[in-house]
Coordinates of C-alpha atoms in Angstrom, one line a residue:
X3 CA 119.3 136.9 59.8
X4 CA 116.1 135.5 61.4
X5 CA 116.7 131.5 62.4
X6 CA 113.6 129.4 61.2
X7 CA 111.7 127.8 63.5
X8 CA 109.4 124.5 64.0
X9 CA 107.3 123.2 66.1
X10 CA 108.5 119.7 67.4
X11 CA 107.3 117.2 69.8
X12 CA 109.2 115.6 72.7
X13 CA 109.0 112.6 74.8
X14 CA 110.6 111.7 77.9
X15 CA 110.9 112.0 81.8
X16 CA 110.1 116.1 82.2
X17 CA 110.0 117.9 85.8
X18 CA 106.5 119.7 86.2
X19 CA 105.9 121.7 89.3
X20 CA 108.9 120.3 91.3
X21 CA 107.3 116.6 89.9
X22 CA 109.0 114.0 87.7
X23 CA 107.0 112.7 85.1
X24 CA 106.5 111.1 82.0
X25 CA 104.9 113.6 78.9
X26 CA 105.2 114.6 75.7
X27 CA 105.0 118.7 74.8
X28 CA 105.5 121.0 71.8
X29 CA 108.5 123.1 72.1
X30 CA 109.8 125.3 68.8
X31 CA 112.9 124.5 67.9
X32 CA 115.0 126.5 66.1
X33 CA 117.7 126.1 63.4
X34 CA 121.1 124.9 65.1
X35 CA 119.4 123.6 68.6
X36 CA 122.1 121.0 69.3
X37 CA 120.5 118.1 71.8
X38 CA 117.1 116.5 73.2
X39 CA 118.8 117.3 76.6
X40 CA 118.3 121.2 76.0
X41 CA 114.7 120.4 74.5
X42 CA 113.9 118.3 77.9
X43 CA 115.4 121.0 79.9
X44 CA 113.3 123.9 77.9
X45 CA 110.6 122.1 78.6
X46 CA 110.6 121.5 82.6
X47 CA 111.5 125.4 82.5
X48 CA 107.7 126.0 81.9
X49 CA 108.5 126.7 77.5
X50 CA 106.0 124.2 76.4
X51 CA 102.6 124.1 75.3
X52 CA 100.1 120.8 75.2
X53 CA 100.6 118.7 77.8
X54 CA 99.5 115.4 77.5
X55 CA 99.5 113.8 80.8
X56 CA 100.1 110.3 80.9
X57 CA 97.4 109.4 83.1
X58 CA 95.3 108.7 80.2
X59 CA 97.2 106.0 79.0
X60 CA 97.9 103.7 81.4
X61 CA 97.3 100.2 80.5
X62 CA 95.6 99.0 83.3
X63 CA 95.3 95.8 82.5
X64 CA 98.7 95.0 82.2
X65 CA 99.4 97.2 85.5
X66 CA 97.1 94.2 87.2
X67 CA 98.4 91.6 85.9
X68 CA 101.9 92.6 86.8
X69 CA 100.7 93.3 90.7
X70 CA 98.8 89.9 90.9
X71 CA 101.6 88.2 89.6
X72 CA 103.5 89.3 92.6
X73 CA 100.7 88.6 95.0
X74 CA 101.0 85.2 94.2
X75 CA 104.6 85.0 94.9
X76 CA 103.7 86.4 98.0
X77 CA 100.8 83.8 99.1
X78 CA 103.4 80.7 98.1
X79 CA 106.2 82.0 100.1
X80 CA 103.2 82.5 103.2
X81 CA 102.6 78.9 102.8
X82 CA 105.8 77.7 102.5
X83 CA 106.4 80.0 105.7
X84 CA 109.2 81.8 104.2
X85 CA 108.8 85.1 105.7
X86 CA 111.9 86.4 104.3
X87 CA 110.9 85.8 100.8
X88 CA 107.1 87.6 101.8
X89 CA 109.1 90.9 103.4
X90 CA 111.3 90.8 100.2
X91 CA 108.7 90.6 97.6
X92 CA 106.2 93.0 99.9
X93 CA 108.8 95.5 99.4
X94 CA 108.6 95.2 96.2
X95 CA 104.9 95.6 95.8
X96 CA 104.9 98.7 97.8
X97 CA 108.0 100.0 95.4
X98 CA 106.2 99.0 92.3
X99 CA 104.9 102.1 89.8
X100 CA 102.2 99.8 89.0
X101 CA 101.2 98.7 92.6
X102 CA 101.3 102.7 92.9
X103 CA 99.1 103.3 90.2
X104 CA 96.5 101.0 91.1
X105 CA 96.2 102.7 94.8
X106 CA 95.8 106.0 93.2
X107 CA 93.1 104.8 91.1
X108 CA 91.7 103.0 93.6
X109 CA 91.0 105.8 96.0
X110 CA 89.9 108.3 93.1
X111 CA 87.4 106.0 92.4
X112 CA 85.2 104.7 95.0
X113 CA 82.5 106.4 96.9
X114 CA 84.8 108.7 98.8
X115 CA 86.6 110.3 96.0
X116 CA 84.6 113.5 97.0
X117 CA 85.1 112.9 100.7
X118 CA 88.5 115.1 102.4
X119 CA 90.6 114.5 105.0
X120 CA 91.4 117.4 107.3
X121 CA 93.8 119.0 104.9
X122 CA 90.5 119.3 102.3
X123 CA 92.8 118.0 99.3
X124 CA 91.0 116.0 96.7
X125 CA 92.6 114.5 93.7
X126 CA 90.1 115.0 90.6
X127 CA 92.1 115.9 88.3
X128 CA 94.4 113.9 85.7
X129 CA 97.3 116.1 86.8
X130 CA 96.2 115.3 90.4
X131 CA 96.2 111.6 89.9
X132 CA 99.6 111.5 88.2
X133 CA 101.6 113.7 90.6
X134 CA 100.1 111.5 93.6
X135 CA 101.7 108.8 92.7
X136 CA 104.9 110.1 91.9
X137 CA 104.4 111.3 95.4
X138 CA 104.0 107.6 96.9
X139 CA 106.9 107.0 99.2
X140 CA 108.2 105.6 101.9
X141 CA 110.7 108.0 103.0
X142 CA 109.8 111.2 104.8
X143 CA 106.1 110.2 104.8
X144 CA 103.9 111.3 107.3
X145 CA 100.6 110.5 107.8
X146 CA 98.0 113.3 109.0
X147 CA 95.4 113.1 111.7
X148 CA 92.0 111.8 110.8
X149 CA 89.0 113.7 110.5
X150 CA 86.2 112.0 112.9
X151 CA 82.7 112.3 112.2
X152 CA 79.8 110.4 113.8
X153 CA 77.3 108.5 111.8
X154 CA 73.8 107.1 113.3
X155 CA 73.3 103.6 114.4
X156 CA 70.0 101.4 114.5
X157 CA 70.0 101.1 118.2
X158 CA 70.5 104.9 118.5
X159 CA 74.2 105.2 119.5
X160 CA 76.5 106.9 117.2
X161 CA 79.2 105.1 115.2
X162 CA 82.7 107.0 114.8
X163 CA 84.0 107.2 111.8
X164 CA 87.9 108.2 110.9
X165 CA 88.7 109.9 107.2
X166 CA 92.0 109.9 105.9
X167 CA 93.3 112.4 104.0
X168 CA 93.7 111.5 100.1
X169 CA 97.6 110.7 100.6
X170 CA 97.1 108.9 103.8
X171 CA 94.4 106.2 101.7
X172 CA 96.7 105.9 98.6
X173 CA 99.5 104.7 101.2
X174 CA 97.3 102.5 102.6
X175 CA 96.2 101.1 99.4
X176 CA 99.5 100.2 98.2
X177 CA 99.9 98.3 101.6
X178 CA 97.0 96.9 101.5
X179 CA 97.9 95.2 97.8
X180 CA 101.5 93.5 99.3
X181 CA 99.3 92.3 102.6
X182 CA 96.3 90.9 101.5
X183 CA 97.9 87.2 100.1
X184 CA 99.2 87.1 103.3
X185 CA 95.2 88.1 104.8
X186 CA 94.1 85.7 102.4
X187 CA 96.3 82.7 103.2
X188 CA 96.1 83.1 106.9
X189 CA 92.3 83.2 107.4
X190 CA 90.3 81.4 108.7
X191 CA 88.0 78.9 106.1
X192 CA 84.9 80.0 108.1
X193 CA 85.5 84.1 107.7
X194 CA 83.3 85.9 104.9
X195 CA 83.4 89.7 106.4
X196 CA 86.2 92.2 104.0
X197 CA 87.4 89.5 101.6
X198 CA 88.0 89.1 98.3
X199 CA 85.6 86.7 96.4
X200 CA 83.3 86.3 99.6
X201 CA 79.8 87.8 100.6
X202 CA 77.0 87.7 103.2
X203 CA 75.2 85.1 101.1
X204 CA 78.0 82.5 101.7
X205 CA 77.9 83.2 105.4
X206 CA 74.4 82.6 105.1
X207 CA 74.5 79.6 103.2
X208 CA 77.1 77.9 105.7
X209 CA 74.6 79.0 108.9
X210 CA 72.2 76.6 106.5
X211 CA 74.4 73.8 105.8
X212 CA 75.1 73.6 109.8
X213 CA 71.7 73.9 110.7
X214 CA 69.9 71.9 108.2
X215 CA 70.3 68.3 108.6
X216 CA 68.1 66.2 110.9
X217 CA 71.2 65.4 113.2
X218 CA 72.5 69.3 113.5
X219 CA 73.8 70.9 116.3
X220 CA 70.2 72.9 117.9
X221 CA 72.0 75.3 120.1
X222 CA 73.9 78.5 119.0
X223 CA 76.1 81.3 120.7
X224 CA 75.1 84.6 119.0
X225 CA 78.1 86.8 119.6
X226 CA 79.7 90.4 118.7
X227 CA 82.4 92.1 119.7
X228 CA 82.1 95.2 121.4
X229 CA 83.8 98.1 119.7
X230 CA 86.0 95.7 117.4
X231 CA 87.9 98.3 115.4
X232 CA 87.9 100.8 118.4
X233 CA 89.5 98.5 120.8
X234 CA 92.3 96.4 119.0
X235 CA 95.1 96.2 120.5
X236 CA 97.7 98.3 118.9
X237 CA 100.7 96.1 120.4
X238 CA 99.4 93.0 119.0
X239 CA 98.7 95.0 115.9
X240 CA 102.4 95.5 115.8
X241 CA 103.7 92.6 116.8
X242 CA 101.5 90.0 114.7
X243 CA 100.8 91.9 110.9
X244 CA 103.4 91.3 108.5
X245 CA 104.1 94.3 107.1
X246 CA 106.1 97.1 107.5
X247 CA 106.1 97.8 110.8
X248 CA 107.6 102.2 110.6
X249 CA 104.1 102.8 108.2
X250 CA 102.0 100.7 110.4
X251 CA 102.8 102.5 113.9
X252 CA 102.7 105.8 112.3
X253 CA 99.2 105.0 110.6
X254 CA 97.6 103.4 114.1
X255 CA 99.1 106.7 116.3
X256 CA 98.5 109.5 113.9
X257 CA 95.3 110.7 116.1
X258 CA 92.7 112.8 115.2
X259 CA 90.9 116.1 114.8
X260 CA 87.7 116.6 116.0
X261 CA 86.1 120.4 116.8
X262 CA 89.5 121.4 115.9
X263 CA 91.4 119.4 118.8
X264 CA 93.6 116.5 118.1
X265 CA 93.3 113.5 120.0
X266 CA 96.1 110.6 120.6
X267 CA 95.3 107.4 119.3
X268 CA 95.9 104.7 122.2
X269 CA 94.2 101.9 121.1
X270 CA 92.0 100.5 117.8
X271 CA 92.3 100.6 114.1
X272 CA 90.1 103.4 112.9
X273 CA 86.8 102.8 110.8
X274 CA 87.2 104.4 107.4
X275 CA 90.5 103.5 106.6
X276 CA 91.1 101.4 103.7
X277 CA 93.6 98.7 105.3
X278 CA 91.4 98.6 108.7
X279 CA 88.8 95.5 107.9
X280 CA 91.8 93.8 107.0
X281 CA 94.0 94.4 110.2
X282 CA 90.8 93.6 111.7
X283 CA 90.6 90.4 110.1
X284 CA 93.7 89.5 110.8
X285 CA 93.5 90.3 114.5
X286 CA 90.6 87.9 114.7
X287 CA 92.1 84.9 112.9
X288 CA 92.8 82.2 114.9
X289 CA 89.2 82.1 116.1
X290 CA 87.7 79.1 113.9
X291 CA 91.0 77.0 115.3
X292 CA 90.5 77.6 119.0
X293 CA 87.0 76.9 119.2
X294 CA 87.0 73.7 117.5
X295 CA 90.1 72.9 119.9
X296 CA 87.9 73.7 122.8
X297 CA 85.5 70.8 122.0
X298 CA 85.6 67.1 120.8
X299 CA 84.4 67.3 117.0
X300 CA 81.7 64.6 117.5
X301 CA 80.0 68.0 119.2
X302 CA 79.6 69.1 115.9
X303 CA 80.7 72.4 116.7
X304 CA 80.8 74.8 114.4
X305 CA 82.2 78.5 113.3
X306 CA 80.9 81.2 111.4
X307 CA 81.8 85.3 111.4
X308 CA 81.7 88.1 109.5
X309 CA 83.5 90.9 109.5
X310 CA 83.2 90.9 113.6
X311 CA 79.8 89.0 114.0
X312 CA 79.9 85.5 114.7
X313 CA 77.8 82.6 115.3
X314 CA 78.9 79.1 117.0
X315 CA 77.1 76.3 117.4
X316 CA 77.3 73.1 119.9
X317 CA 74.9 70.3 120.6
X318 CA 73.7 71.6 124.0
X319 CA 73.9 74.9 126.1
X320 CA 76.4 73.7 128.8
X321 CA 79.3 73.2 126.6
X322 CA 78.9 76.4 124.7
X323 CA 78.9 78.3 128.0
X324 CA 81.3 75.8 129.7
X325 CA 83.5 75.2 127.0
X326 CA 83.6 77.6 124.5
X327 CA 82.5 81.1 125.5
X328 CA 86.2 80.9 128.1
X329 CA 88.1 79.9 125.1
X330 CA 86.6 82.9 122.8
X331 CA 87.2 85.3 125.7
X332 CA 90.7 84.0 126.5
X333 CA 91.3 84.4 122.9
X334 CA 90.1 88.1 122.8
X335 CA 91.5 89.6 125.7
X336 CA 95.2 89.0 124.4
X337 CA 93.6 91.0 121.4
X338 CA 92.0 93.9 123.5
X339 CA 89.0 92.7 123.0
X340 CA 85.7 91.3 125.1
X341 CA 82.3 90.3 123.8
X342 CA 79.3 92.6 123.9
X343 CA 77.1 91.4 126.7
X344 CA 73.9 93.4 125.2
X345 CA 74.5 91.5 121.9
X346 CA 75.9 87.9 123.0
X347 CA 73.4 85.4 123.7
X348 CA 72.6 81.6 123.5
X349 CA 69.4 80.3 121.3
X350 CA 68.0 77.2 120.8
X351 CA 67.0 76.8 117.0
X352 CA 63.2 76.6 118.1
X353 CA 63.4 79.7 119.2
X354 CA 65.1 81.3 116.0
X355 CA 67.9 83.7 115.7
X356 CA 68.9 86.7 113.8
X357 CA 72.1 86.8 111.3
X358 CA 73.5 89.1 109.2
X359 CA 69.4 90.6 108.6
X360 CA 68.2 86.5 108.5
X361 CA 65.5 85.1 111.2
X362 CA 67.0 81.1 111.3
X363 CA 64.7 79.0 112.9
X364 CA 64.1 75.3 112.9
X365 CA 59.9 73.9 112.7
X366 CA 60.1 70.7 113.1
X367 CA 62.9 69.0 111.0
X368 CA 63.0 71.8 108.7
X369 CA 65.6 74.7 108.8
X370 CA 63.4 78.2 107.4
X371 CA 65.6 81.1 106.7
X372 CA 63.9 84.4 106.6
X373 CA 64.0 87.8 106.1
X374 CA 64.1 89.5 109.5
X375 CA 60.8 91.2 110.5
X376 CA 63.5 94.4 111.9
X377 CA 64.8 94.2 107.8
X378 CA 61.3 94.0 106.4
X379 CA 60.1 97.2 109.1
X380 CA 63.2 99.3 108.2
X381 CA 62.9 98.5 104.3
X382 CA 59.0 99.7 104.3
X383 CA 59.7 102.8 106.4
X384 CA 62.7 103.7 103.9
X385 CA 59.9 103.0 100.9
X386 CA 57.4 105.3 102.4
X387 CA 60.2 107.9 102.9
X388 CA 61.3 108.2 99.6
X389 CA 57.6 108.5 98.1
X390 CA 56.7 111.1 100.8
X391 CA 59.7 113.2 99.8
X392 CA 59.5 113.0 96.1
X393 CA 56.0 113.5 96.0
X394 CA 56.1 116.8 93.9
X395 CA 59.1 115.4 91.8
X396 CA 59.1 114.2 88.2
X397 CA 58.2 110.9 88.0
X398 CA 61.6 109.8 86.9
X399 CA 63.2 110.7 89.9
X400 CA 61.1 109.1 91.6
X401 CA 61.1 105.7 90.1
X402 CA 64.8 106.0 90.0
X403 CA 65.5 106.4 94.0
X404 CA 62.7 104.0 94.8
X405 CA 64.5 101.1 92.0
X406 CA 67.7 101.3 94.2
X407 CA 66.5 101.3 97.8
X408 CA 63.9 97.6 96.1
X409 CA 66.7 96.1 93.9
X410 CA 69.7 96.1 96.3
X411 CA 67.1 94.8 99.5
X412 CA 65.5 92.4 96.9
X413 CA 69.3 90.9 95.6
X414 CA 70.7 90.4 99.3
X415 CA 67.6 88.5 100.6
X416 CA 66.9 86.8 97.0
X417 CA 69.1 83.4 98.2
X418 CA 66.6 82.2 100.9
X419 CA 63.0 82.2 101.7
X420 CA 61.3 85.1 100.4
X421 CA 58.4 84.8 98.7
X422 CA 56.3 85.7 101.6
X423 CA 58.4 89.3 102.2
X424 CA 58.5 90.2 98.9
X425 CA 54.9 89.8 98.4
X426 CA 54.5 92.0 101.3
X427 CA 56.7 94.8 100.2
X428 CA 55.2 95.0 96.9
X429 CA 51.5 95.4 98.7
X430 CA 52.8 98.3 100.5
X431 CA 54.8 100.1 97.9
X432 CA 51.8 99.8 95.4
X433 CA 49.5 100.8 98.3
X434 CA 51.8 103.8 98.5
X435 CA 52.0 104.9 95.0
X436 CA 48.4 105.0 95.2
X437 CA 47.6 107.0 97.7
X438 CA 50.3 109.6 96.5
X439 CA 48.7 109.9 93.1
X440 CA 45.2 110.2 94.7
X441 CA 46.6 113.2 96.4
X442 CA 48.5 114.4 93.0
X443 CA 45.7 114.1 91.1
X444 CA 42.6 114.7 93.2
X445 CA 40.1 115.4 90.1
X446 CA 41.0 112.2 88.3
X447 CA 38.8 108.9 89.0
X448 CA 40.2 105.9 89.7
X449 CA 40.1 104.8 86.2
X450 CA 42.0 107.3 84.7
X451 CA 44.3 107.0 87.3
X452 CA 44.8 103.2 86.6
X453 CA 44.8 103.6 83.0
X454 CA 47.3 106.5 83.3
X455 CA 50.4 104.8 85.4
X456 CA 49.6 101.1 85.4
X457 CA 49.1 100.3 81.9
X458 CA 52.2 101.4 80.1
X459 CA 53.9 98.1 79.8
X460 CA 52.7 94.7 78.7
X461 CA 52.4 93.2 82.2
X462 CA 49.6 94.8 84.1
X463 CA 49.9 95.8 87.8
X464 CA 53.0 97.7 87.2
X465 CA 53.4 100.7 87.8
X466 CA 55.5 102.8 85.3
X467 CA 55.3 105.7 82.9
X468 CA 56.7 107.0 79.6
X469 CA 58.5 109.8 79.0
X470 CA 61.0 110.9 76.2
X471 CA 64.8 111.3 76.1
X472 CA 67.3 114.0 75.1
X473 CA 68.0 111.5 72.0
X474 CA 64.2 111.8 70.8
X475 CA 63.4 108.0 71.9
X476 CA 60.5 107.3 73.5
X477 CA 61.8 105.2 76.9
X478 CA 59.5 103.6 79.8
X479 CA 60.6 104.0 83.3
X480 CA 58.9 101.3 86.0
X481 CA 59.2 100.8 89.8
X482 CA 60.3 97.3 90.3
X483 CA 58.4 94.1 91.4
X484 CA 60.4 93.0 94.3
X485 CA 58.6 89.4 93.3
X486 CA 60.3 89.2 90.0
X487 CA 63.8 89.3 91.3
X488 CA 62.9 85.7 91.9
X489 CA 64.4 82.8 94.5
X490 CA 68.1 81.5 93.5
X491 CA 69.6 79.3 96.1
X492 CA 73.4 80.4 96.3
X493 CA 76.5 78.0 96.1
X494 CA 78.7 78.5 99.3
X495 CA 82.5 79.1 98.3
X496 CA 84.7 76.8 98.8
X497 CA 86.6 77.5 102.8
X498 CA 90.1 76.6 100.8
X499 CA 89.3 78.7 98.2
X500 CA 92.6 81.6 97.6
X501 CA 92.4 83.9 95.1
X502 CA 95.5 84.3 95.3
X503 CA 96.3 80.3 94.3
X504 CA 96.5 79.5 91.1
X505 CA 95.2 75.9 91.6
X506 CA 91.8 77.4 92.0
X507 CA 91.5 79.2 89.0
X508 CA 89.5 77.2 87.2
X509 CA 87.2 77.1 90.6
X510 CA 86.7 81.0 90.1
X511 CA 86.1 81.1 86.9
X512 CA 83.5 78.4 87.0
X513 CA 81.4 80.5 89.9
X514 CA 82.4 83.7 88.1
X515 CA 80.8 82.8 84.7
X516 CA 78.2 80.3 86.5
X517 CA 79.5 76.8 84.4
X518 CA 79.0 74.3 87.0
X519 CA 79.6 71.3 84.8
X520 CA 82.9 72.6 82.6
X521 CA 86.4 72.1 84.4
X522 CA 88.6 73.9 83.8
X523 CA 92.7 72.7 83.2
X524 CA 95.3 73.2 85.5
X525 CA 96.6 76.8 84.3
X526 CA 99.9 78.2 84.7
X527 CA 100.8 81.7 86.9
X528 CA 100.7 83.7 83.9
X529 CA 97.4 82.5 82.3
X530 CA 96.4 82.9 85.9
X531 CA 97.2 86.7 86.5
X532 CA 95.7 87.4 83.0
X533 CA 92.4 85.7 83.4
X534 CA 92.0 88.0 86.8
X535 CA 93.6 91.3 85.5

């Protein structure tokens, strides 16, 4: 006699493809089928249909909160200086299926989620993303050489830049999670390059609250570092960064591939991977604390970088040559590193200076922080390119790439005087537009044209045009006004500030959500974690 059969579902840890993971399938089950164990086992034999992988359900949130709760365990025990307690609980980030999760997702979402490594693996798919991180371990991993490719700079010179493969940023990833409260803790008040919470504009803003006053220092040391990621010091690297030391050496000596030769990795953190600007960091830290040893404070000496630009200033010339230059240098060279003679220079504030794409200079009592004319040049050029090479293109198109290239320049330079730059782009992008229409429409007058592309909105002088969407909606596409971004002085972050402390919670949340006059209670580490997940 024929048994009857159903179909039924079933949960649990399955094995697919040589993976262990977490599903639920449709298997038939037939009259007299004893146990869930054979169902399980019939089911990582390949006999099941449906597959729903679980990558789809992850709670993210809760997969946050449960990392930063660690995180903040870590950043106590760093400043309690209990580095047992940090290599304990780092450990456990780098073991956690959360912490593993968040890597993967990290890395399969940013801008090089389409970008390989030299084994050409990408991890697109949900399938993908779940077996990757059942395939994050410590044991038996091996990181793979880099894939170097060469991107242009400004001056001319080429830029290396190292890819990891797909595994080889995951790893790093996860790392990077345990060691940042300790990156965090450690830095320096006056460091705004690659951290969490910080941007340009607050460099920016503390070059202004140095500069400003009547009484401010009037000299500054412009330096850089040449070849900062290229030339650390991979013994210090070792030595200094808490982490796991096996992961770190193979990571920093895994080489790489270019023209199909593999090259040894002597020396440097390569550009590109995802825990570099924060080994680089580190390797800098220290900085802020030796300078403003160097010097009495009544000097008024002071100490801003990013990333590996930096600026210090000093009430005359001799003691920032004298002085302070030696004790940068002395500081580097145990690093590796020297400073970049072409780039390294001393200004008086007359005379103005150039910072992170800002012209300071001081007329008269008065600190003016511009948009550098090199910005404003390269910014115009990039204009012109876009309208020369969409020309023939719908107009969407075009309005779209020109939007991006105007809003993020106009958002970066929005926090200090640039009234006089905007103005100035706008001229030449609606000079522009204008002569490409007279060339697209050659038999059209002047009215026509004006009538035609500038008066489709309620504002006049903007240039924009209609056009209908797929849902039947009649939508109007216009090239931004540089002008109407507006002026919006920025608040520089607190030095002290750690995101990873929750005494400044209240702190974040206030420049997060722009309340300057609530204050916020003291909040516990829970509430903590789940206000930042």
């Amino acid at each position: 006699m024929k048994k009857d059969s159903t179909l039924k579902q079933v949960s649990g840890w399955i094995r697919v493809n040589g993976v262990l993971t977490f599903g639920r399938c449709s298997i038939a089950r037939e009259s007299g089928e004893p146990s869930k164990t054979e169902k399980l086992e019939t089911a990582s034999a390949g006999a099941f249909v449906n597959f729903v992988n679980p990558w789809h359900t992850v709670s993210w949130r809760v997969a946050r909160e449960h990392v930063r709760g660690l995180q903040i365990r870590i950043a106590k025990a760093v400043k309690e200086n209990n580095w047992g307690k940090v290599q304990t609980l780092q450990r456990l980030v780098t073991n956690s299926f959360y912490a593993k999760l968040l890597a993967v997702k990290r890395v399969t979402s940013n801008k090089g989620k389409n970008t390989p490594g030299v084994d050409g693996v990408l991890w697109q798919d949900a399938e993908a993303k779940w077996q990757a991180v059942s395939s994050l371990c410590r044991r038996s991993y091996k990181p793979q050489p880099l894939r170097r490719i060469y991107i242009p700079k400004k001056n001319g010179k080429k830029r290396p830049l190292s890819i990891p493969t797909m595994m080889d940023r995951a790893q790093q990833a996860l790392h990077k999670l345990a060691l940042a409260p300790v990156a965090e803790t450690l830095a320096d008040g006056n460091s705004y390059g690659f951290r969490e919470l910080r941007s340009c504009a607050d460099a920016i803003q503390a070059g202004f609250n140095a500069l400003s006053k009547p009484n401010s220092a009037t000299w500054i040391l412009e330096a850089d570092i040449k070849g900062c990621f290229d030339n650390i010091s991979i013994r210090w690297l070792l030595d200094n960064v808490p982490m796991d030391k096996t992961i770190l050496r193979k990571w920093l000596t895994a080489g790489y591939m270019e023209d199909g030769i593999l090259y040894p990795s002597r020396k440097g953190t390569p550009q590109g991977g995802i825990i570099s600007p924060t080994l680089s960091n580190m390797a800098l830290d220290g900085l802020e604390d030796v300078v403003r040893r160097a010097v009495p404070r009544r000097n008024r000496v002071n100490f801003i970088r990013y990333a590996d630009d930096f600026i210090i200033t000093g009430k005359s010339k001799y003691l920032l040559v004298n002085k302070v230059k030696p004790a940068v240098e002395e500081f580097l060279v145990k690093r590796g590193l020297t400073l970049s003679e072409e780039k390294t220079m001393i200004t008086h504030i007359r005379d103005g200076f150039t910072f992170l794409g800002q012209t300071f200079r001081k007329i008269g009592r008065r600190l003016h922080i511009k948009p550098s004319k090199e910005g404003i040049k390269a910014l115009i050029e990039k204009a012109g390119t876009i309208i020369r090479k969409y020309v023939s293109s719908p107009m969407i198109i075009l309005i779209t790439k020109l939007n991006q290239v105007l809003r993020g320049w106009a958002n970066y330079h929005r926090h200090v005087v640039s009234s006089e730059a905007f103005s100035r782009v706008d001229t030449y992008v609606f000079e522009q537009l204008w002569r490409m229409l007279r060339k697209r429409h050659p038999k059209k007058s002047k009215r026509w044209l004006f009538k035609e592309y500038w008066t489709n909105t309620e504002r006049k002088h903007i240039f924009a045009v209609k056009s209908i969407t797929r849902k039947g909606i009649l939508k109007t596409y216009k090239v931004l006004r540089v002008a109407s971004i507006g002026i919006k002085r920025h608040i520089k972050i607190k030095a002290a500030a750690n995101p990873y402390d929750p005494t400044f919670a209240g702190y974040f949340w206030q420049r997060r959500n722009n309340k300057e006059s609530r204050v916020l209670p003291a909040l516990s580490s829970r509430q903590y974690r789940a206000m930042l997940a």
